[in-house]
PDB file of C-alpha atoms in Angstrom:
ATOM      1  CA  UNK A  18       0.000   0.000   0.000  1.00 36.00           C
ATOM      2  CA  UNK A  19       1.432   3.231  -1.244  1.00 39.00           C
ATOM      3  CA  UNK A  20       1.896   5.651   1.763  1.00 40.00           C
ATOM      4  CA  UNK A  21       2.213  10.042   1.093  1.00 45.00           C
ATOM      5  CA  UNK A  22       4.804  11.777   2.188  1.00 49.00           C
ATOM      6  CA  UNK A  23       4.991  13.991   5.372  1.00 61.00           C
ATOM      7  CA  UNK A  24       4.410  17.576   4.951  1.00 79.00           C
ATOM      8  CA  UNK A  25       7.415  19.316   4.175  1.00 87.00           C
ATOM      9  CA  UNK A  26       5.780  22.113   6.805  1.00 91.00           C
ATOM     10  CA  UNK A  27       6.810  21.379  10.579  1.00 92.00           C
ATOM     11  CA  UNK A  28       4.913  24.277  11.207  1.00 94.00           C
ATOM     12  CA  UNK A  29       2.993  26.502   9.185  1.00 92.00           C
ATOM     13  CA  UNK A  30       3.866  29.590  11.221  1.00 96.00           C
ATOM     14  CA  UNK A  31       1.630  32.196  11.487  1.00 96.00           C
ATOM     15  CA  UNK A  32       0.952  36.065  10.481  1.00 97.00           C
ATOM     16  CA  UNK A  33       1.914  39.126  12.492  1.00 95.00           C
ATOM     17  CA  UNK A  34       1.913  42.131   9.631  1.00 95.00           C
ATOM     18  CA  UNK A  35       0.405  42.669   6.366  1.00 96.00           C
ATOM     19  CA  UNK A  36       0.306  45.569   4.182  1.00 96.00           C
ATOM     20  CA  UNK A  37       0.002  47.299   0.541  1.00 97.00           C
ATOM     21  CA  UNK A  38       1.920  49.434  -1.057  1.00 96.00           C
ATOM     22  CA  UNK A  39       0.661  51.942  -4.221  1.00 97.00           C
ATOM     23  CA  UNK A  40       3.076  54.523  -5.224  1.00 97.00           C
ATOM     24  CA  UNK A  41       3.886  57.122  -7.826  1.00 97.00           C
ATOM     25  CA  UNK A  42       7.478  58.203  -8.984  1.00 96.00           C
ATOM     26  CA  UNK A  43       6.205  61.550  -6.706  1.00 96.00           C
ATOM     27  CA  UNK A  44       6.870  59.173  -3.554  1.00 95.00           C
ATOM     28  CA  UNK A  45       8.454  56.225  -4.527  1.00 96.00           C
ATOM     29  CA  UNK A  46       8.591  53.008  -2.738  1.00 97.00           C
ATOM     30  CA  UNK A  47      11.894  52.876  -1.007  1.00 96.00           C
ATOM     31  CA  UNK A  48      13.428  51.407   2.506  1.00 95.00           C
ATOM     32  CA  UNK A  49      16.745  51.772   3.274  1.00 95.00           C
ATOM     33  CA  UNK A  50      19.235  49.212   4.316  1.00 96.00           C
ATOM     34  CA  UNK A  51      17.964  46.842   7.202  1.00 97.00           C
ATOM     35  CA  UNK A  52      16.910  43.114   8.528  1.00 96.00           C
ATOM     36  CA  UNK A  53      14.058  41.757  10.293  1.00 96.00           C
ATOM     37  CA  UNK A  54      15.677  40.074  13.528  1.00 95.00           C
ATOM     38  CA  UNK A  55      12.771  37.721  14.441  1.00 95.00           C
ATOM     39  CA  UNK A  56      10.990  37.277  11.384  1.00 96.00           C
ATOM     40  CA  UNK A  57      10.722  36.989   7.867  1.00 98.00           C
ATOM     41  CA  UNK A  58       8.772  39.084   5.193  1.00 98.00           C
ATOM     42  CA  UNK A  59       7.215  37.795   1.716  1.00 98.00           C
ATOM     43  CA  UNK A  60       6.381  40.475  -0.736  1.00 98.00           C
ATOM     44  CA  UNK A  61       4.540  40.227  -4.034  1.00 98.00           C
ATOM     45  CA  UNK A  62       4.887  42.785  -6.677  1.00 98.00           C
ATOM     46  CA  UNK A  63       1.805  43.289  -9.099  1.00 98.00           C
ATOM     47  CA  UNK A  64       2.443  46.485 -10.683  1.00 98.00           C
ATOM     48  CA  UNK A  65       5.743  48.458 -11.668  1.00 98.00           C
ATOM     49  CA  UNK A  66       9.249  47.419 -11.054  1.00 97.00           C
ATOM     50  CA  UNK A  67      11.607  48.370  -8.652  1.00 97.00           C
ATOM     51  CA  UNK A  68      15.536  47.196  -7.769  1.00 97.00           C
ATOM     52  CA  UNK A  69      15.912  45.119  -4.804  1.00 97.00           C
ATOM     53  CA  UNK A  70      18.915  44.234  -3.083  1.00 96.00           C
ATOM     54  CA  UNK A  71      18.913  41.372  -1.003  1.00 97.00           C
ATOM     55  CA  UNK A  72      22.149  39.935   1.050  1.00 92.00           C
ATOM     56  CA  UNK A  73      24.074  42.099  -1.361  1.00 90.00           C
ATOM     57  CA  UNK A  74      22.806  40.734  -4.867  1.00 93.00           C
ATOM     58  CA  UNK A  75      20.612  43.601  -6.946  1.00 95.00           C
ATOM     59  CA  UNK A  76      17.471  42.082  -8.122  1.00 96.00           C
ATOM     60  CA  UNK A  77      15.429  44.189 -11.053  1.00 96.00           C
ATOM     61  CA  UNK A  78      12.026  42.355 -11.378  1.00 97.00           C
ATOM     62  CA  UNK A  79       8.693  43.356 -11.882  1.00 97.00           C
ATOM     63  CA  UNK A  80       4.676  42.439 -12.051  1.00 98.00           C
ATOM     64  CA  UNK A  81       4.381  38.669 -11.011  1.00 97.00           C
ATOM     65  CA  UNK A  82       7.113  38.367  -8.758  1.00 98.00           C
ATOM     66  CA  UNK A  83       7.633  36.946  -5.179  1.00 98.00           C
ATOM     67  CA  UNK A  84      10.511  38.382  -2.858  1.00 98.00           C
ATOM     68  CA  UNK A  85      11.427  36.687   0.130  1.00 98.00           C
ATOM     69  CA  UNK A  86      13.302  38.466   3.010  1.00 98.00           C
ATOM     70  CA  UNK A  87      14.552  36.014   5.124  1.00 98.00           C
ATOM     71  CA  UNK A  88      15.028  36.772   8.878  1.00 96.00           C
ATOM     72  CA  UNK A  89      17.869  38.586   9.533  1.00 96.00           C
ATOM     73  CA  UNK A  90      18.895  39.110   6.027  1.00 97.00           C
ATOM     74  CA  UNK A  91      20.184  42.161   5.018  1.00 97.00           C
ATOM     75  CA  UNK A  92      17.990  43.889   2.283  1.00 97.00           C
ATOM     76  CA  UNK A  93      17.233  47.432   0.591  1.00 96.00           C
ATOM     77  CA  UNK A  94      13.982  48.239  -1.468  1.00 97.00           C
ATOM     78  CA  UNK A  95      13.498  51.365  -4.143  1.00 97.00           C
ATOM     79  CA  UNK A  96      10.549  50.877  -6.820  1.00 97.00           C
ATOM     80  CA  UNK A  97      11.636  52.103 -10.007  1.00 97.00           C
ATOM     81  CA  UNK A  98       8.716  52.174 -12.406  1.00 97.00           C
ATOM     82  CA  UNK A  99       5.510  53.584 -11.921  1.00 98.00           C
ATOM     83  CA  UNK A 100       2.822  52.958 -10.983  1.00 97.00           C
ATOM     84  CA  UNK A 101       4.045  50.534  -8.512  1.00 98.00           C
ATOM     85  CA  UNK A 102       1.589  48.338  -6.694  1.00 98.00           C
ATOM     86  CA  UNK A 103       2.638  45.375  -4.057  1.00 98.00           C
ATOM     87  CA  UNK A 104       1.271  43.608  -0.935  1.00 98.00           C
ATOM     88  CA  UNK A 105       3.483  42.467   1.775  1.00 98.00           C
ATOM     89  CA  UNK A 106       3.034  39.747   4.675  1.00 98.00           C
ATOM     90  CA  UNK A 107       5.233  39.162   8.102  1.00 97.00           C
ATOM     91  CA  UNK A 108       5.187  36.032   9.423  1.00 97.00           C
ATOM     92  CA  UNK A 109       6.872  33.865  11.897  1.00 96.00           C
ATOM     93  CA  UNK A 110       7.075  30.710  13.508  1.00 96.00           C
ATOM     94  CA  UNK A 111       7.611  29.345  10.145  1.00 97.00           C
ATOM     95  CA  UNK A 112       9.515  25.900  10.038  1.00 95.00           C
ATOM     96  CA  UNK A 113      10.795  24.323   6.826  1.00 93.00           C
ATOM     97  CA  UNK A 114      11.911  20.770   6.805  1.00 89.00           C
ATOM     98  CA  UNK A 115      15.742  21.071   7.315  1.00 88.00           C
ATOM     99  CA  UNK A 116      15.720  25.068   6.865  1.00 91.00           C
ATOM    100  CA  UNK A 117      16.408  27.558   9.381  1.00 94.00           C
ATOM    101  CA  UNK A 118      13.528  29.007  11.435  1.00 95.00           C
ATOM    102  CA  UNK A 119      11.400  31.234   9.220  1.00 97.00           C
ATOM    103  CA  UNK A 120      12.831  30.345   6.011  1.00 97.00           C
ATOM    104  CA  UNK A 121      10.718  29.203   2.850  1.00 96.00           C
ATOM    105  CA  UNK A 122      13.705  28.341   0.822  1.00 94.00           C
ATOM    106  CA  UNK A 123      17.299  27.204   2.056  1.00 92.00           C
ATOM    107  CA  UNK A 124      19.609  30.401   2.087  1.00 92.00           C
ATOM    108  CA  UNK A 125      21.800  29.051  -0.803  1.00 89.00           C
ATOM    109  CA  UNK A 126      18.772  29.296  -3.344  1.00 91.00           C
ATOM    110  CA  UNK A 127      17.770  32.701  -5.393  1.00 93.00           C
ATOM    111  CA  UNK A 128      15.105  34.735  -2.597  1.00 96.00           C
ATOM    112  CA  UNK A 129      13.075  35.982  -5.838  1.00 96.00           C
ATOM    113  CA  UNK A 130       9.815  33.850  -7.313  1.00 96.00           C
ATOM    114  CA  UNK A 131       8.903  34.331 -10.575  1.00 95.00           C
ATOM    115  CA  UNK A 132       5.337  33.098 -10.820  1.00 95.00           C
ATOM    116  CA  UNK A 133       4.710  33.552 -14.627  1.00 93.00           C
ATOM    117  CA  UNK A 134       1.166  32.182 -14.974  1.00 93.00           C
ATOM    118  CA  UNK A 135       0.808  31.764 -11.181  1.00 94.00           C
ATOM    119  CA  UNK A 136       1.116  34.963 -10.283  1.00 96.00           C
ATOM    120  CA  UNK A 137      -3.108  35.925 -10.403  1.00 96.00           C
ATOM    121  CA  UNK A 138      -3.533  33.094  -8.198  1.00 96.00           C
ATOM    122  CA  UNK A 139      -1.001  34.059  -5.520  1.00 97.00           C
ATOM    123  CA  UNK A 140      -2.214  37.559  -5.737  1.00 98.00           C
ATOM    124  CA  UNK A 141      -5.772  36.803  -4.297  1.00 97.00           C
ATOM    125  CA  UNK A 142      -4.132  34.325  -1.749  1.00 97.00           C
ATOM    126  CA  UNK A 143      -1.984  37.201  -0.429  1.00 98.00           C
ATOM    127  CA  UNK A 144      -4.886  39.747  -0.582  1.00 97.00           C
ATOM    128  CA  UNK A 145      -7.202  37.710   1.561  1.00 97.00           C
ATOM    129  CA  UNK A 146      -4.080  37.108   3.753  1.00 97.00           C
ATOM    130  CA  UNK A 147      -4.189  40.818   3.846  1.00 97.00           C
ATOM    131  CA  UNK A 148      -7.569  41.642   3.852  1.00 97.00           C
ATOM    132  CA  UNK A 149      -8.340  39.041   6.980  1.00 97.00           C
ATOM    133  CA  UNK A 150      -5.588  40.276   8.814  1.00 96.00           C
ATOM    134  CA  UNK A 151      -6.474  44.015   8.596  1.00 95.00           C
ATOM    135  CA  UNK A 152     -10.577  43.010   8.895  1.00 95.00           C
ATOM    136  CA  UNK A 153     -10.581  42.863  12.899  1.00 87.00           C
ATOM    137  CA  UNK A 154     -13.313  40.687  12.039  1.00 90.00           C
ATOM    138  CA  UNK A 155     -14.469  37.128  13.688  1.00 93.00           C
ATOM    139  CA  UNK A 156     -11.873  34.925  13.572  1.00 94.00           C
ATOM    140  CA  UNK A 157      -9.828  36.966  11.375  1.00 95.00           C
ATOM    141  CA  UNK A 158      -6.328  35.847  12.325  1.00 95.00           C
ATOM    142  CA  UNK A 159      -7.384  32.102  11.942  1.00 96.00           C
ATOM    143  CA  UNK A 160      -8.933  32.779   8.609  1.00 97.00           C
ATOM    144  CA  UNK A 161      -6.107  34.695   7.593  1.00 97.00           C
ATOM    145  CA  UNK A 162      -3.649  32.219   8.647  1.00 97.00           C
ATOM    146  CA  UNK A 163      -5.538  29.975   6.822  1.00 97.00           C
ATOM    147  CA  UNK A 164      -4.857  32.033   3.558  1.00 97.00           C
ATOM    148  CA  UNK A 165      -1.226  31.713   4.622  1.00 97.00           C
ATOM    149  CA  UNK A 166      -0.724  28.097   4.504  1.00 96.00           C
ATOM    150  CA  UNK A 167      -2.579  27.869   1.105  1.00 97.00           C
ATOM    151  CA  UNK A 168      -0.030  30.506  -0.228  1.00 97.00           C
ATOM    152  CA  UNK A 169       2.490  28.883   0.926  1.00 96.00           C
ATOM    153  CA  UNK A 170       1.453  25.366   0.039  1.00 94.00           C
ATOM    154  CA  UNK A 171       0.792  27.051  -3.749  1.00 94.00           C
ATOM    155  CA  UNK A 172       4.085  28.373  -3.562  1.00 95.00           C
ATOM    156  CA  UNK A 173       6.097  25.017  -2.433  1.00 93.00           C
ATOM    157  CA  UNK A 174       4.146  23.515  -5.251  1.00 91.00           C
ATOM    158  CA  UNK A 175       5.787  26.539  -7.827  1.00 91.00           C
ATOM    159  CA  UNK A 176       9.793  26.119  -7.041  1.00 89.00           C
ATOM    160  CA  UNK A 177       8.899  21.919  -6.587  1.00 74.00           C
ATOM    161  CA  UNK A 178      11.737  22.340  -3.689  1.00 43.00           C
ATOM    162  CA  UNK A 179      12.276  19.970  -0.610  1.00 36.00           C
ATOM    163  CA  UNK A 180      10.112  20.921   1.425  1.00 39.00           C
ATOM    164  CA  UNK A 181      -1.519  22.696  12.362  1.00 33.00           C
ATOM    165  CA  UNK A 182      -2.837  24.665  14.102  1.00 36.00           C
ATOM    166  CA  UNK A 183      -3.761  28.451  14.074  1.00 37.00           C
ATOM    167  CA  UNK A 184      -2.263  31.149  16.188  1.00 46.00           C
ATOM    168  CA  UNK A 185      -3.394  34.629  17.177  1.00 54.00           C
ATOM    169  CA  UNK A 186      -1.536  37.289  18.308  1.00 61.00           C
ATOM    170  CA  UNK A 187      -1.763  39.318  21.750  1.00 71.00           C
ATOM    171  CA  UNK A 188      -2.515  42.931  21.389  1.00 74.00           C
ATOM    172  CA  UNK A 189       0.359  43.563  23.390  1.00 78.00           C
ATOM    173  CA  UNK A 190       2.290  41.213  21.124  1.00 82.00           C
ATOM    174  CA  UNK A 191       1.270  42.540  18.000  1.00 85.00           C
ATOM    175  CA  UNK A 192       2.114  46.704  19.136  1.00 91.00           C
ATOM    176  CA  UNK A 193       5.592  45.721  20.247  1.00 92.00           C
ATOM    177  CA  UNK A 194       6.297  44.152  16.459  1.00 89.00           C
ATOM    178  CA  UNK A 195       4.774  46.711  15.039  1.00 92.00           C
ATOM    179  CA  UNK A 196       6.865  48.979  16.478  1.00 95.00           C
ATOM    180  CA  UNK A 197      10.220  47.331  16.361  1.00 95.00           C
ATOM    181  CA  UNK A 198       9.020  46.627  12.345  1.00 94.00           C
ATOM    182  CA  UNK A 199       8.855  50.189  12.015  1.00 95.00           C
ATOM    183  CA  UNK A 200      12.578  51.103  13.700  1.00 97.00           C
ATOM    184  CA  UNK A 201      13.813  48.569  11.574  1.00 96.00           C
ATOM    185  CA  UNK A 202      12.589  50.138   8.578  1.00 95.00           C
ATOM    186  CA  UNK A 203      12.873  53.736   9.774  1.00 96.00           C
ATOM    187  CA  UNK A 204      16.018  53.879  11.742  1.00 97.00           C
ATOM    188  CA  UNK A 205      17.525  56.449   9.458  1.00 96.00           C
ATOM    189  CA  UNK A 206      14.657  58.982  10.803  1.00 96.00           C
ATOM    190  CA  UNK A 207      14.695  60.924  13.833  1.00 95.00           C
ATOM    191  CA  UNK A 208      12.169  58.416  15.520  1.00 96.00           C
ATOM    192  CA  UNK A 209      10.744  59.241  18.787  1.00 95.00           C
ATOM    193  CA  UNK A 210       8.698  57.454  21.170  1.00 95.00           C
ATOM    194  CA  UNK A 211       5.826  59.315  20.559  1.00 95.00           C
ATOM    195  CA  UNK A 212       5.879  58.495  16.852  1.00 95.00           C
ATOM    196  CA  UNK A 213       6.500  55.175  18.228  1.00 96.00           C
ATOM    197  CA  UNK A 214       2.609  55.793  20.239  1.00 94.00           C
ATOM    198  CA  UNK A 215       0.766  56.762  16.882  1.00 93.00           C
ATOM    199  CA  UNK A 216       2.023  54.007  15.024  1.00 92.00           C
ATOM    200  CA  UNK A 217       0.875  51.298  17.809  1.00 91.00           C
ATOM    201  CA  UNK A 218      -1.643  53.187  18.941  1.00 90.00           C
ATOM    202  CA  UNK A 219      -0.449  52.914  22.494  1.00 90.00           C
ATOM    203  CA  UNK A 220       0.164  55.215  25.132  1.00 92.00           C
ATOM    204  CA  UNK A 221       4.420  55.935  24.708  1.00 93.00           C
ATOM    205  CA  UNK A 222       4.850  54.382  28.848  1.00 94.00           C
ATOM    206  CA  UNK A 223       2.581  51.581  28.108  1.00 92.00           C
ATOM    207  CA  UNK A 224       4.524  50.370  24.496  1.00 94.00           C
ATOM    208  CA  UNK A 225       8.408  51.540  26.442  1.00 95.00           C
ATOM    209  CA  UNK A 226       7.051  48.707  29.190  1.00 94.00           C
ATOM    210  CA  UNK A 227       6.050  46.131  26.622  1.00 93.00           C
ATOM    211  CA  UNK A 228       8.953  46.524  24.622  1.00 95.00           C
ATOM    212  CA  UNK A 229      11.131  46.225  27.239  1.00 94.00           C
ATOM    213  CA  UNK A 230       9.566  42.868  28.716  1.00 92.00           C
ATOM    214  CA  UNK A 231       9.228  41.649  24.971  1.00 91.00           C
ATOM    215  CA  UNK A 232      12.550  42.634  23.507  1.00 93.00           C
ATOM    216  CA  UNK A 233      14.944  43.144  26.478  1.00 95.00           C
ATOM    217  CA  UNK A 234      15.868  46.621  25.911  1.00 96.00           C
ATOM    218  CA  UNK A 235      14.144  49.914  25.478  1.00 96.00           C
ATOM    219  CA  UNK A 236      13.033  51.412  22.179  1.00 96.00           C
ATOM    220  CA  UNK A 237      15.410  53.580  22.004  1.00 96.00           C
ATOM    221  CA  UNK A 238      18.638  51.159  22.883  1.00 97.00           C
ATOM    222  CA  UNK A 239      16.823  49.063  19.823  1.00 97.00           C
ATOM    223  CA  UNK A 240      16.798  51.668  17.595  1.00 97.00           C
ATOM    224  CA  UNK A 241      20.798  52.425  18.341  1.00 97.00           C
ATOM    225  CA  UNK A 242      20.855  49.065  17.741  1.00 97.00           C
ATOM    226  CA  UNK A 243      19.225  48.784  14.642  1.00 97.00           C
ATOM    227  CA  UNK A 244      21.712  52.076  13.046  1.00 97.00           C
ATOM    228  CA  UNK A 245      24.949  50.595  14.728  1.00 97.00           C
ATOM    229  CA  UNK A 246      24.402  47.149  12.623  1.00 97.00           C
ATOM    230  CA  UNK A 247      23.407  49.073   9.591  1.00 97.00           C
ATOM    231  CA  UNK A 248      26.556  51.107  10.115  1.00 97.00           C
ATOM    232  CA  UNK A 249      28.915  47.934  10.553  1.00 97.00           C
ATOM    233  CA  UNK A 250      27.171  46.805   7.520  1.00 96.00           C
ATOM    234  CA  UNK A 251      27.757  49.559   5.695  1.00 96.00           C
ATOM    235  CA  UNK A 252      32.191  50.148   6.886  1.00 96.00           C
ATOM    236  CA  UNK A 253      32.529  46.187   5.912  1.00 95.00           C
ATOM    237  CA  UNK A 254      30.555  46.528   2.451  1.00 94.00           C
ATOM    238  CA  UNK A 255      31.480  49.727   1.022  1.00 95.00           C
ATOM    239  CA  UNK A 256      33.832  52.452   0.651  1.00 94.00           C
ATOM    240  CA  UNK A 257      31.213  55.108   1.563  1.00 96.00           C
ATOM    241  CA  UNK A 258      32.512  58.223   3.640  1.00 96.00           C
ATOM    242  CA  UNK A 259      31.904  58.004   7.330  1.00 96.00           C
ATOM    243  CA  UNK A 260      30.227  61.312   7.110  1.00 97.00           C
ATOM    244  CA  UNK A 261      27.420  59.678   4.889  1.00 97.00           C
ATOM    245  CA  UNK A 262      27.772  56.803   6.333  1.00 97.00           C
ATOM    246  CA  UNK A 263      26.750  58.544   9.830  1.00 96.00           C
ATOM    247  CA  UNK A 264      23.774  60.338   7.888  1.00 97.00           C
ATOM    248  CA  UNK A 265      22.202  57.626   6.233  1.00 97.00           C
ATOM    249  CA  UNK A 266      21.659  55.463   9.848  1.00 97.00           C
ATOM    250  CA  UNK A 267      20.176  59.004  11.247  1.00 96.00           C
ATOM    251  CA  UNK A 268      23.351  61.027  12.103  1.00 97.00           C
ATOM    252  CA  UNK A 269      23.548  64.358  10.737  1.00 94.00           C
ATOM    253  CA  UNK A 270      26.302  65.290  13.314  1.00 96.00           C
ATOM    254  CA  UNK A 271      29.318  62.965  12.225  1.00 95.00           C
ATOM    255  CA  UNK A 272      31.030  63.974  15.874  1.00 96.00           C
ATOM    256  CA  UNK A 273      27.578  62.541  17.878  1.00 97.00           C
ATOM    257  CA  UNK A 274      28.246  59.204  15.581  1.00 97.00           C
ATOM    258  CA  UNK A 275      31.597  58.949  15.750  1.00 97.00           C
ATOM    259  CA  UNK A 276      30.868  58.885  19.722  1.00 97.00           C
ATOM    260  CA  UNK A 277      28.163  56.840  20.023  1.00 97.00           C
ATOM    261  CA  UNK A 278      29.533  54.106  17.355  1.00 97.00           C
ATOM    262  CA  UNK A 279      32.735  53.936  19.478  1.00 97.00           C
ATOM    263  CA  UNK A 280      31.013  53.791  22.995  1.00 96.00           C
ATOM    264  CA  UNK A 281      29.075  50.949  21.131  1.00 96.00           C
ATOM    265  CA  UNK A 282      31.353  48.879  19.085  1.00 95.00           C
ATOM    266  CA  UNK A 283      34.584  50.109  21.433  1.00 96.00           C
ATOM    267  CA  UNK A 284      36.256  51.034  18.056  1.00 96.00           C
ATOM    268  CA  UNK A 285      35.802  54.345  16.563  1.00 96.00           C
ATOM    269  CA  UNK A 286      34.176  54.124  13.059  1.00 96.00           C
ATOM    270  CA  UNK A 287      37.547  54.227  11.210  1.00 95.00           C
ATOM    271  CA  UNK A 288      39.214  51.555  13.195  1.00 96.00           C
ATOM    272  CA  UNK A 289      36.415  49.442  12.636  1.00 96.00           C
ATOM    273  CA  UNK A 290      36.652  49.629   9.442  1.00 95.00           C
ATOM    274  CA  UNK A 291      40.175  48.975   8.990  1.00 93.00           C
ATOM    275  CA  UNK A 292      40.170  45.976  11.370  1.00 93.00           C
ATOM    276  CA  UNK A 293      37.132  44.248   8.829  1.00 90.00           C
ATOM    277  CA  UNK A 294      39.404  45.195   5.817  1.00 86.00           C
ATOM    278  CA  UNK A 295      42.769  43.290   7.188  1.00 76.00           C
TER     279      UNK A 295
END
């Protein structure tokens, strides 16, 4: 008797962020440098094209294709074309057979899908995704992580590569990613914790507490955090001044950087540079 195979998916994971993007070259789509930490992000452009880079490889694509940004993989977005359309979800809890945590494909293999005739199909998979997640309705986050593991089921079935239960999210939970999304993505802005309020729409004591408990360090040690890494990232990678390099993680005073990279890293900006060049 002929038996099937076990699912590929040790867990399915489960939604904490969706989104949509529709821009015009007046305000293009573009993020900066940066990583997500503790999860991973799948984005699906459907109009326009944009350059992405992704653990240092460019990627030009367009309409009808899938970009995966692993956890804690380096990656910078700009859309190029307009109009440019996409829909993004965050997930976590993800677990591939015999991948890392939160991957969908092993880290050796290309991060961009093309979906050629696929690519309608995945397009209303992700928009329900997105449209349950946003709805606040009944049973939202179980109907949109049931969405989820279709996409992803669809999309196993696309790159044919070796590859349950629902889970919501506390309120609590869900502000504190929100928020640390949002550093991630920002850090090169003068972000306060107030901003940090409106975007969660939690009182700035209440989110400082929960981020704390959740993360292990305030916002704002997080969001030094966040511009020290993108600063390493950007002394080991490229010859860029230290001036601009101190401006483009939020810096406009290259003396304040210099300072707070050293009392950081231990190394002032230059020397750390050096030492990663040896």
């Amino acid at each position: 008797m002929e038996t099937r195979s076990s699912s590929i998916f040790m867990n399915p994971g489960y939604l904490i962020a969706s989104g949509e993007f529709h821009c015009q070259e007046s305000k293009p789509f573009q993020l900066p440098l940066h990583r997500h930490e503790m999860y991973s992000e799948l984005l699906l452009i459907e109009e326009g094209r944009g350059i992405f880079f992704i653990h240092d490889q460019p990627y030009e694509v367009g309409p009808g294709t899938v970009l995966l940004y692993h956890r804690g993989v380096w990656h910078e977005e700009l859309s190029t074309h307009y109009p440019f359309k996409a829909v993004y979800v965050a997930f976590k809890g993800l677990q591939v057979k015999g991948l890392p945590q939160d991957y969908f494909l092993p880290p050796e293999q290309s991060p961009v899908i093309e979906l050629g005739e696929m690519a309608k199909d995945v397009s209303i998979l992700l928009r329900e995704c997105h449209t349950e997640f946003q709805s606040g309705g009944l049973e939202a986050l179980t109907a949109a992580n049931h969405w989820f593991g279709l996409l992803l089921v669809r999309l196993a079935r696309h790159v044919q590569d070796h590859f349950t239960e629902s889970r919501t999210i506390k309120p609590s939970e869900a502000a504190v990613w929100k928020a640390r999304s949002y550093i991630e993505e920002n850090y090169q802005l003068p972000i306060t914790l107030e901003q940090l309020a409106k975007v969660t729409f939690v009182s700035k004591f209440y989110l400082a507490h929960l981020f704390r408990e959740e993360i292990g360090m305030s916002p704002v040690q997080f969001l030094i955090r966040c511009r020290m890494d993108a600063a390493k990232r950007y002394l080991k990678t490229t010859e860029r001044p230290i001036k601009e390099i101190g401006e483009l993680v939020g810096y406009q005073s290259e003396t304040t950087f210099h300072n707070i990279f050293k009392k950081v890293t231990g190394l002032t900006p230059g020397q750390y540079r050096e030492a990663e060049w040896q």
